[in-house]
Amino acid sequence: MRQVLAGLMAGLMVLGTGSVVMAQSGPLRIEITDGVIEPLPIAVPNFVPDSPAATELAVNIARVVAEDLTGTGLFREIPSSAYISQVTNFDAPVQYADWKAINAQALVTGAVGVNGNRLTVRFLGHDIFAQGDLGEGLQFSGTTEGWRRMAHKVADAIYSRITGESGYFDSRVVYVSESGDKANRRKRLAVMDYDGANVQYLTDSASIVLAPRFSPTGDRVLYTSYETGFPQIHVLDIGQVQRRILSSDDGIMSFAPRFAPDGRTVVYSQSQGGNTDLFRMDISTGQRNRLTSAPSIETAPSFSPDGSQIVFESDRSGSQQLYVMSVNGGEARRISFGKEGRYGTPVWSPRGDLIAFTKQNKGRFHIGVMRTDGSEERLLTSSFLDEGPTWSPNGRVIMFARQSQGAAGRSTLYSVDITGRNLKPVRTPDGASDPAWSPLQ
Amino acid sequence: MQTGTKISVAGHTLLAGWVVFGAWFPSEPLPAQVQEVSLISAAEFARLSQQVAAPELAEQPGPTPENAPEPEVAPPPPEPDFQPEPEPEPEPEPEPEPEPEPIVVPPEVVRPPERPTVLPQVTEPETQQKTERVAPVPVAPPDPEAVAGEIEQPAIAPDETGDAPAEAQEATAPEAASDRIVTEENEGEAQVASTEVTRSLRPRSRPARAPEPAPEAEPAPEPVETVEAPEPDTQPAESAAVEDALAEALAGGADVEAEVPSGPPLTLGEKDALRVAVSSCWNVGSLSSEALRTTVEVAVSLAQDGKPDIGSIRMIGSTGGSAAAAKQAYEAARRAIIRCGARGFQLPTEKYGQWRDIEMVFNPERMRIR
């Protein structure tokens, strides 16, 4: 009996040996599926000035670059007090060991030159662990007044080289600036850098303005004004600060406009006889096409990036939900199927893969995202009143307005990553609502 | 009749007789406890209850009995079975601060030895807290004085006397991490309760013996209190040992190089340890959406001390994304190998031939849904 068992064991051993040898014939192979999500440590030492006149700008530009990168939540700046080596010469080789010792994974070095009113910025990104450059060095030139914009461009380039997607720092946001108490609130259009700097006012506060929207090229803004007593759509040229009424039908309310991706047509809501439908208008000819003809309220239209579809909100099912239809109108399909709550203000992502929206449920407001077919709904925020999402040019960040509760409630702009991380307020001098992000400049 | 039969008959007869006349009819009655009771009327019971509910005399010195208001309710008439409580005799002089009575120390109650009890997790359910880091295993916020590090180690102050050989070191602890992305919407949601045993009562020490007359007056050394770790589950260790033994048995057919110790193949535990080590440095937070859909295969050669040969790291394949996305994904994988391999991966040196060349597949599919 023992001999039989021993024989069986020996046979199994031989068979097993064969299979394992086959498995181990190549290199060891492992699969890694669980990683971590944490900010990437990055060092941004002050840029090297080529003259004393450039010293202040060299410091300021490096600071803006660092703030842009860390503001994304994807990077963590290593404080300069931890530096082992200092960058005093832009062309000198990088001491990778020194930066590796402080766990920096990326390094940004730069040089700033000033010649009269002309500003030149050279920069280079370094991958510390690869001990090599992050792409080729770049140089920007402009006026000294535009130093912030040049810093944003540097940050965009670094961001793009590390993450593999375009940045959003050299962009602007148009919004409705609000001042005064709730009973006597004054509203006017304002435009600013994405980070709240360089605020400029585009209209006075003589009449109520709502829902500004950038053109695809960023040079014009559509908005709704109550200047005539009725809500009507205006278009404003930002460069020349000239405006004109786009729709001037007496007694017809038109609102919620948005540019098509080609910039030549506009889709908007028109209310007449108690019914609100969607229309499309050719800006140059003024020709209009009705897109919906339901007895319900259809509003807040937004184009898909390729211009073939429109997402909008409608209460045709009895409650406020999101629908998608062809750009030429026709049958719409409902995409929001949350068990509870109402959905509104949908905005198609520049990437085309997601739709941001406002959801109201159980007395709370949320900013959320879902796939274009309505699947994978995720709520990113929750507060007394969140509304009006707008996408960053790269589709990574959403900005929206948050209203605080109470008689002294104030509206403030916030931004949040599409993962729900990095929720933070955007600095504005006054209250702010209805933000709309421009494309990259 | 044989002798054995006689003995059996006699024995059974005696047993039957004892059962019938002895066990079934006990001669003495069973002891019974008797409690005398007396009947009282409902009115009497009510009066008794009032007495119980009456306010007790204040323990603190209050107004003297002379100044105390007379009770308005007259005491009930004396009953034969009810003796009213005697009124407290008036004290001659109320002392403002009565001296404390000597405290009588009760004799120490000898309690049975406490059995070590393994408790299930009874802590309150932890709620999601916003942290910058998301990791496969959540990490509680570390000591604020601790420096972020890969491992947890206590702080050691520099020994000024120079007697101690230990070098000074900073306290390090892993950075706080959540096992999922915490948004404003899901912040505060309870984490899934872990079934892992988190703490157990330390077994009670053996009771001290009666002091024996010590021949010498040498002071006894202070008992060193050690925290006994919960006994680890022996199952993985046993399975690992079995795997080791099996691997060693199977190693005979493997190709063995003369210079490099090959040894048996890595066990599952050893492979898992390597996988976890690389995972802890694989940061996908800065990757684009497309790069997060890209799986890259990276080849690397390790030195005998477990440190990666940086020049040998190369991408040998990718799926799911463009070339640009694959490059970003590869860079993140490369950083993970270099960062966590800087001190050398903990791998058995006797099996160097088995892990000298490694192919790592970085699949971010599970990271996308967090």
PDB file of C-alpha atoms in Angstrom, chain A residues 189-391:
ATOM      1  CA  LEU A 189     -21.291  91.013 -16.230  1.00  0.00           C
ATOM      2  CA  ALA A 190     -17.648  90.522 -15.300  1.00  0.00           C
ATOM      3  CA  VAL A 191     -14.776  88.553 -16.755  1.00  0.00           C
ATOM      4  CA  MET A 192     -11.683  87.326 -14.929  1.00  0.00           C
ATOM      5  CA  ASP A 193      -8.790  84.914 -15.168  1.00  0.00           C
ATOM      6  CA  TYR A 194      -9.745  81.380 -14.174  1.00  0.00           C
ATOM      7  CA  ASP A 195      -8.170  81.932 -10.753  1.00  0.00           C
ATOM      8  CA  GLY A 196     -10.082  85.139  -9.984  1.00  0.00           C
ATOM      9  CA  ALA A 197      -7.378  87.612 -10.994  1.00  0.00           C
ATOM     10  CA  ASN A 198      -7.768  90.520 -13.431  1.00  0.00           C
ATOM     11  CA  VAL A 199     -11.486  91.146 -12.952  1.00  0.00           C
ATOM     12  CA  GLN A 200     -13.050  93.425 -15.565  1.00  0.00           C
ATOM     13  CA  TYR A 201     -16.675  94.531 -15.701  1.00  0.00           C
ATOM     14  CA  LEU A 202     -18.448  94.330 -19.027  1.00  0.00           C
ATOM     15  CA  THR A 203     -21.809  95.953 -18.221  1.00  0.00           C
ATOM     16  CA  ASP A 204     -23.162  98.352 -15.659  1.00  0.00           C
ATOM     17  CA  SER A 205     -25.707  97.344 -13.088  1.00  0.00           C
ATOM     18  CA  ALA A 206     -28.621  99.291 -14.617  1.00  0.00           C
ATOM     19  CA  SER A 207     -30.463  96.134 -15.617  1.00  0.00           C
ATOM     20  CA  ILE A 208     -30.491  92.510 -14.607  1.00  0.00           C
ATOM     21  CA  VAL A 209     -28.212  90.226 -16.583  1.00  0.00           C
ATOM     22  CA  LEU A 210     -28.218  86.439 -16.557  1.00  0.00           C
ATOM     23  CA  ALA A 211     -26.477  83.383 -17.907  1.00  0.00           C
ATOM     24  CA  PRO A 212     -23.458  84.652 -19.878  1.00  0.00           C
ATOM     25  CA  ARG A 213     -21.882  82.111 -22.257  1.00  0.00           C
ATOM     26  CA  PHE A 214     -18.558  82.312 -24.097  1.00  0.00           C
ATOM     27  CA  SER A 215     -18.270  81.763 -27.814  1.00  0.00           C
ATOM     28  CA  PRO A 216     -16.035  78.870 -28.899  1.00  0.00           C
ATOM     29  CA  THR A 217     -13.308  81.361 -29.755  1.00  0.00           C
ATOM     30  CA  GLY A 218     -13.666  83.275 -26.515  1.00  0.00           C
ATOM     31  CA  ASP A 219     -14.088  86.663 -28.156  1.00  0.00           C
ATOM     32  CA  ARG A 220     -17.876  87.030 -27.706  1.00  0.00           C
ATOM     33  CA  VAL A 221     -20.343  86.485 -24.915  1.00  0.00           C
ATOM     34  CA  LEU A 222     -24.034  85.691 -25.117  1.00  0.00           C
ATOM     35  CA  TYR A 223     -26.176  86.715 -22.193  1.00  0.00           C
ATOM     36  CA  THR A 224     -29.762  87.477 -21.216  1.00  0.00           C
ATOM     37  CA  SER A 225     -30.649  91.023 -20.219  1.00  0.00           C
ATOM     38  CA  TYR A 226     -33.826  92.581 -18.829  1.00  0.00           C
ATOM     39  CA  GLU A 227     -32.879  95.932 -20.263  1.00  0.00           C
ATOM     40  CA  THR A 228     -36.158  96.231 -22.182  1.00  0.00           C
ATOM     41  CA  GLY A 229     -38.241  94.809 -19.390  1.00  0.00           C
ATOM     42  CA  PHE A 230     -38.376  91.430 -21.129  1.00  0.00           C
ATOM     43  CA  PRO A 231     -35.579  88.907 -21.045  1.00  0.00           C
ATOM     44  CA  GLN A 232     -33.775  89.156 -24.357  1.00  0.00           C
ATOM     45  CA  ILE A 233     -30.560  87.718 -25.694  1.00  0.00           C
ATOM     46  CA  HIS A 234     -27.604  89.993 -26.280  1.00  0.00           C
ATOM     47  CA  VAL A 235     -24.228  89.302 -27.798  1.00  0.00           C
ATOM     48  CA  LEU A 236     -21.210  91.189 -26.563  1.00  0.00           C
ATOM     49  CA  ASP A 237     -17.817  91.573 -28.216  1.00  0.00           C
ATOM     50  CA  ILE A 238     -15.361  91.426 -25.343  1.00  0.00           C
ATOM     51  CA  GLY A 239     -12.467  93.065 -27.128  1.00  0.00           C
ATOM     52  CA  GLN A 240     -14.429  96.117 -28.204  1.00  0.00           C
ATOM     53  CA  VAL A 241     -17.065  95.953 -25.455  1.00  0.00           C
ATOM     54  CA  GLN A 242     -19.798  96.358 -28.060  1.00  0.00           C
ATOM     55  CA  ARG A 243     -23.141  94.650 -27.762  1.00  0.00           C
ATOM     56  CA  ARG A 244     -26.291  94.119 -29.732  1.00  0.00           C
ATOM     57  CA  ILE A 245     -29.625  92.451 -29.209  1.00  0.00           C
ATOM     58  CA  LEU A 246     -29.823  89.097 -30.896  1.00  0.00           C
ATOM     59  CA  SER A 247     -33.567  88.591 -30.536  1.00  0.00           C
ATOM     60  CA  SER A 248     -35.843  91.618 -30.523  1.00  0.00           C
ATOM     61  CA  ASP A 249     -39.369  90.244 -30.816  1.00  0.00           C
ATOM     62  CA  ASP A 250     -41.751  92.288 -28.708  1.00  0.00           C
ATOM     63  CA  GLY A 251     -43.579  90.339 -26.089  1.00  0.00           C
ATOM     64  CA  ILE A 252     -41.493  87.212 -26.599  1.00  0.00           C
ATOM     65  CA  MET A 253     -39.121  86.168 -23.912  1.00  0.00           C
ATOM     66  CA  SER A 254     -35.875  84.575 -25.055  1.00  0.00           C
ATOM     67  CA  PHE A 255     -33.230  83.305 -22.691  1.00  0.00           C
ATOM     68  CA  ALA A 256     -30.725  80.546 -21.889  1.00  0.00           C
ATOM     69  CA  PRO A 257     -28.625  81.001 -25.045  1.00  0.00           C
ATOM     70  CA  ARG A 258     -25.588  78.949 -25.900  1.00  0.00           C
ATOM     71  CA  PHE A 259     -23.216  78.953 -28.867  1.00  0.00           C
ATOM     72  CA  ALA A 260     -22.890  75.983 -31.169  1.00  0.00           C
ATOM     73  CA  PRO A 261     -19.340  74.614 -31.410  1.00  0.00           C
ATOM     74  CA  ASP A 262     -18.959  76.259 -34.809  1.00  0.00           C
ATOM     75  CA  GLY A 263     -19.832  79.659 -33.327  1.00  0.00           C
ATOM     76  CA  ARG A 264     -22.268  80.459 -36.132  1.00  0.00           C
ATOM     77  CA  THR A 265     -25.536  79.363 -34.603  1.00  0.00           C
ATOM     78  CA  VAL A 266     -27.133  79.797 -31.217  1.00  0.00           C
ATOM     79  CA  VAL A 267     -29.621  77.572 -29.443  1.00  0.00           C
ATOM     80  CA  TYR A 268     -31.893  79.156 -26.855  1.00  0.00           C
ATOM     81  CA  SER A 269     -35.292  79.021 -25.172  1.00  0.00           C
ATOM     82  CA  GLN A 270     -38.229  81.115 -26.283  1.00  0.00           C
ATOM     83  CA  SER A 271     -41.351  81.551 -24.212  1.00  0.00           C
ATOM     84  CA  GLN A 272     -44.602  82.557 -25.835  1.00  0.00           C
ATOM     85  CA  GLY A 273     -48.164  82.076 -24.665  1.00  0.00           C
ATOM     86  CA  GLY A 274     -47.078  80.247 -21.576  1.00  0.00           C
ATOM     87  CA  ASN A 275     -45.121  77.630 -23.474  1.00  0.00           C
ATOM     88  CA  THR A 276     -41.354  77.430 -23.629  1.00  0.00           C
ATOM     89  CA  ASP A 277     -39.541  75.651 -26.470  1.00  0.00           C
ATOM     90  CA  LEU A 278     -36.073  75.422 -27.924  1.00  0.00           C
ATOM     91  CA  PHE A 279     -35.032  77.306 -31.033  1.00  0.00           C
ATOM     92  CA  ARG A 280     -31.876  77.557 -33.079  1.00  0.00           C
ATOM     93  CA  MET A 281     -30.811  80.771 -34.741  1.00  0.00           C
ATOM     94  CA  ASP A 282     -28.226  81.572 -37.368  1.00  0.00           C
ATOM     95  CA  ILE A 283     -26.355  84.578 -35.970  1.00  0.00           C
ATOM     96  CA  SER A 284     -25.490  86.126 -39.312  1.00  0.00           C
ATOM     97  CA  THR A 285     -28.900  85.773 -41.004  1.00  0.00           C
ATOM     98  CA  GLY A 286     -31.214  85.691 -38.011  1.00  0.00           C
ATOM     99  CA  GLN A 287     -33.010  82.640 -39.400  1.00  0.00           C
ATOM    100  CA  ARG A 288     -34.666  80.530 -36.731  1.00  0.00           C
ATOM    101  CA  ASN A 289     -35.647  76.883 -36.503  1.00  0.00           C
ATOM    102  CA  ARG A 290     -37.965  75.458 -33.900  1.00  0.00           C
ATOM    103  CA  LEU A 291     -36.451  72.372 -32.293  1.00  0.00           C
ATOM    104  CA  THR A 292     -39.210  71.334 -29.869  1.00  0.00           C
ATOM    105  CA  SER A 293     -42.957  71.809 -29.844  1.00  0.00           C
ATOM    106  CA  ALA A 294     -44.111  70.164 -26.656  1.00  0.00           C
ATOM    107  CA  PRO A 295     -46.558  71.802 -24.257  1.00  0.00           C
ATOM    108  CA  SER A 296     -43.978  71.436 -21.517  1.00  0.00           C
ATOM    109  CA  ILE A 297     -41.049  73.673 -20.601  1.00  0.00           C
ATOM    110  CA  GLU A 298     -37.829  72.963 -22.519  1.00  0.00           C
ATOM    111  CA  THR A 299     -34.798  75.032 -21.614  1.00  0.00           C
ATOM    112  CA  ALA A 300     -31.071  75.084 -20.731  1.00  0.00           C
ATOM    113  CA  PRO A 301     -29.809  73.599 -24.015  1.00  0.00           C
ATOM    114  CA  SER A 302     -26.149  72.652 -24.475  1.00  0.00           C
ATOM    115  CA  PHE A 303     -24.383  71.300 -27.554  1.00  0.00           C
ATOM    116  CA  SER A 304     -22.279  68.195 -27.692  1.00  0.00           C
ATOM    117  CA  PRO A 305     -18.675  69.050 -28.655  1.00  0.00           C
ATOM    118  CA  ASP A 306     -19.169  67.724 -32.165  1.00  0.00           C
ATOM    119  CA  GLY A 307     -22.318  69.810 -32.562  1.00  0.00           C
ATOM    120  CA  SER A 308     -24.511  66.863 -33.514  1.00  0.00           C
ATOM    121  CA  GLN A 309     -26.653  66.639 -30.355  1.00  0.00           C
ATOM    122  CA  ILE A 310     -28.243  68.887 -27.774  1.00  0.00           C
ATOM    123  CA  VAL A 311     -28.886  68.083 -24.128  1.00  0.00           C
ATOM    124  CA  PHE A 312     -31.593  70.064 -22.372  1.00  0.00           C
ATOM    125  CA  GLU A 313     -33.967  69.970 -19.444  1.00  0.00           C
ATOM    126  CA  SER A 314     -37.710  69.403 -19.722  1.00  0.00           C
ATOM    127  CA  ASP A 315     -40.646  68.658 -17.460  1.00  0.00           C
ATOM    128  CA  ARG A 316     -42.525  66.729 -20.130  1.00  0.00           C
ATOM    129  CA  SER A 317     -42.512  63.623 -17.959  1.00  0.00           C
ATOM    130  CA  GLY A 318     -44.017  65.476 -15.027  1.00  0.00           C
ATOM    131  CA  SER A 319     -40.769  66.355 -13.330  1.00  0.00           C
ATOM    132  CA  GLN A 320     -37.659  68.174 -14.439  1.00  0.00           C
ATOM    133  CA  GLN A 321     -35.377  65.703 -16.250  1.00  0.00           C
ATOM    134  CA  LEU A 322     -32.581  65.692 -18.824  1.00  0.00           C
ATOM    135  CA  TYR A 323     -33.079  64.789 -22.472  1.00  0.00           C
ATOM    136  CA  VAL A 324     -30.836  64.459 -25.510  1.00  0.00           C
ATOM    137  CA  MET A 325     -31.947  65.074 -29.083  1.00  0.00           C
ATOM    138  CA  SER A 326     -30.460  65.686 -32.482  1.00  0.00           C
ATOM    139  CA  VAL A 327     -29.260  69.174 -33.307  1.00  0.00           C
ATOM    140  CA  ASN A 328     -32.097  69.372 -35.835  1.00  0.00           C
ATOM    141  CA  GLY A 329     -34.732  68.527 -33.248  1.00  0.00           C
ATOM    142  CA  GLY A 330     -36.974  65.508 -33.390  1.00  0.00           C
ATOM    143  CA  GLU A 331     -37.536  62.829 -30.839  1.00  0.00           C
ATOM    144  CA  ALA A 332     -35.628  63.257 -27.606  1.00  0.00           C
ATOM    145  CA  ARG A 333     -34.508  60.484 -25.316  1.00  0.00           C
ATOM    146  CA  ARG A 334     -34.512  60.868 -21.590  1.00  0.00           C
ATOM    147  CA  ILE A 335     -31.154  60.248 -19.918  1.00  0.00           C
ATOM    148  CA  SER A 336     -31.758  61.073 -16.244  1.00  0.00           C
ATOM    149  CA  PHE A 337     -33.443  58.270 -14.396  1.00  0.00           C
ATOM    150  CA  GLY A 338     -32.544  58.957 -10.803  1.00  0.00           C
ATOM    151  CA  LYS A 339     -35.140  57.507  -8.479  1.00  0.00           C
ATOM    152  CA  GLU A 340     -35.649  60.862  -6.836  1.00  0.00           C
ATOM    153  CA  GLY A 341     -34.882  64.473  -7.499  1.00  0.00           C
ATOM    154  CA  ARG A 342     -35.045  66.952 -10.322  1.00  0.00           C
ATOM    155  CA  TYR A 343     -32.312  67.569 -12.847  1.00  0.00           C
ATOM    156  CA  GLY A 344     -31.431  70.799 -14.606  1.00  0.00           C
ATOM    157  CA  THR A 345     -28.788  73.017 -16.277  1.00  0.00           C
ATOM    158  CA  PRO A 346     -27.043  70.219 -18.175  1.00  0.00           C
ATOM    159  CA  VAL A 347     -23.692  71.048 -19.797  1.00  0.00           C
ATOM    160  CA  TRP A 348     -21.853  68.752 -22.167  1.00  0.00           C
ATOM    161  CA  SER A 349     -18.187  68.163 -21.338  1.00  0.00           C
ATOM    162  CA  PRO A 350     -15.589  69.437 -23.845  1.00  0.00           C
ATOM    163  CA  ARG A 351     -14.308  65.859 -23.961  1.00  0.00           C
ATOM    164  CA  GLY A 352     -17.769  64.696 -24.939  1.00  0.00           C
ATOM    165  CA  ASP A 353     -17.897  61.834 -22.448  1.00  0.00           C
ATOM    166  CA  LEU A 354     -19.787  63.406 -19.551  1.00  0.00           C
ATOM    167  CA  ILE A 355     -22.675  65.743 -18.859  1.00  0.00           C
ATOM    168  CA  ALA A 356     -22.617  67.959 -15.779  1.00  0.00           C
ATOM    169  CA  PHE A 357     -25.905  68.923 -14.184  1.00  0.00           C
ATOM    170  CA  THR A 358     -27.613  70.379 -11.132  1.00  0.00           C
ATOM    171  CA  LYS A 359     -29.736  68.013  -9.089  1.00  0.00           C
ATOM    172  CA  GLN A 360     -32.259  68.973  -6.452  1.00  0.00           C
ATOM    173  CA  ASN A 361     -33.252  66.282  -4.018  1.00  0.00           C
ATOM    174  CA  LYS A 362     -34.667  66.369  -0.507  1.00  0.00           C
ATOM    175  CA  GLY A 363     -34.026  70.040  -0.061  1.00  0.00           C
ATOM    176  CA  ARG A 364     -30.366  69.839  -1.093  1.00  0.00           C
ATOM    177  CA  PHE A 365     -28.697  70.848  -4.307  1.00  0.00           C
ATOM    178  CA  HIS A 366     -25.927  68.877  -5.925  1.00  0.00           C
ATOM    179  CA  ILE A 367     -23.546  69.275  -8.814  1.00  0.00           C
ATOM    180  CA  GLY A 368     -23.058  65.948 -10.529  1.00  0.00           C
ATOM    181  CA  VAL A 369     -21.861  64.250 -13.673  1.00  0.00           C
ATOM    182  CA  MET A 370     -23.190  61.358 -15.700  1.00  0.00           C
ATOM    183  CA  ARG A 371     -22.360  59.606 -18.919  1.00  0.00           C
ATOM    184  CA  THR A 372     -24.091  60.913 -22.004  1.00  0.00           C
ATOM    185  CA  ASP A 373     -26.462  57.950 -21.867  1.00  0.00           C
ATOM    186  CA  GLY A 374     -27.324  58.769 -18.257  1.00  0.00           C
ATOM    187  CA  SER A 375     -25.288  55.976 -16.707  1.00  0.00           C
ATOM    188  CA  GLU A 376     -22.698  56.274 -13.930  1.00  0.00           C
ATOM    189  CA  GLU A 377     -24.312  59.278 -12.263  1.00  0.00           C
ATOM    190  CA  ARG A 378     -22.054  60.719  -9.574  1.00  0.00           C
ATOM    191  CA  LEU A 379     -22.876  63.620  -7.274  1.00  0.00           C
ATOM    192  CA  LEU A 380     -19.837  65.742  -6.499  1.00  0.00           C
ATOM    193  CA  THR A 381     -21.188  68.371  -4.123  1.00  0.00           C
ATOM    194  CA  SER A 382     -23.999  68.906  -1.659  1.00  0.00           C
ATOM    195  CA  SER A 383     -25.171  72.188  -0.200  1.00  0.00           C
ATOM    196  CA  PHE A 384     -28.074  74.536   0.411  1.00  0.00           C
ATOM    197  CA  LEU A 385     -27.945  75.755  -3.194  1.00  0.00           C
ATOM    198  CA  ASP A 386     -25.444  74.726  -5.880  1.00  0.00           C
ATOM    199  CA  GLU A 387     -26.231  75.419  -9.519  1.00  0.00           C
ATOM    200  CA  GLY A 388     -24.950  76.398 -12.932  1.00  0.00           C
ATOM    201  CA  PRO A 389     -22.001  74.090 -13.676  1.00  0.00           C
ATOM    202  CA  THR A 390     -19.474  74.994 -16.371  1.00  0.00           C
ATOM    203  CA  TRP A 391     -16.582  72.915 -17.651  1.00  0.00           C
TER     204      TRP A 391
END
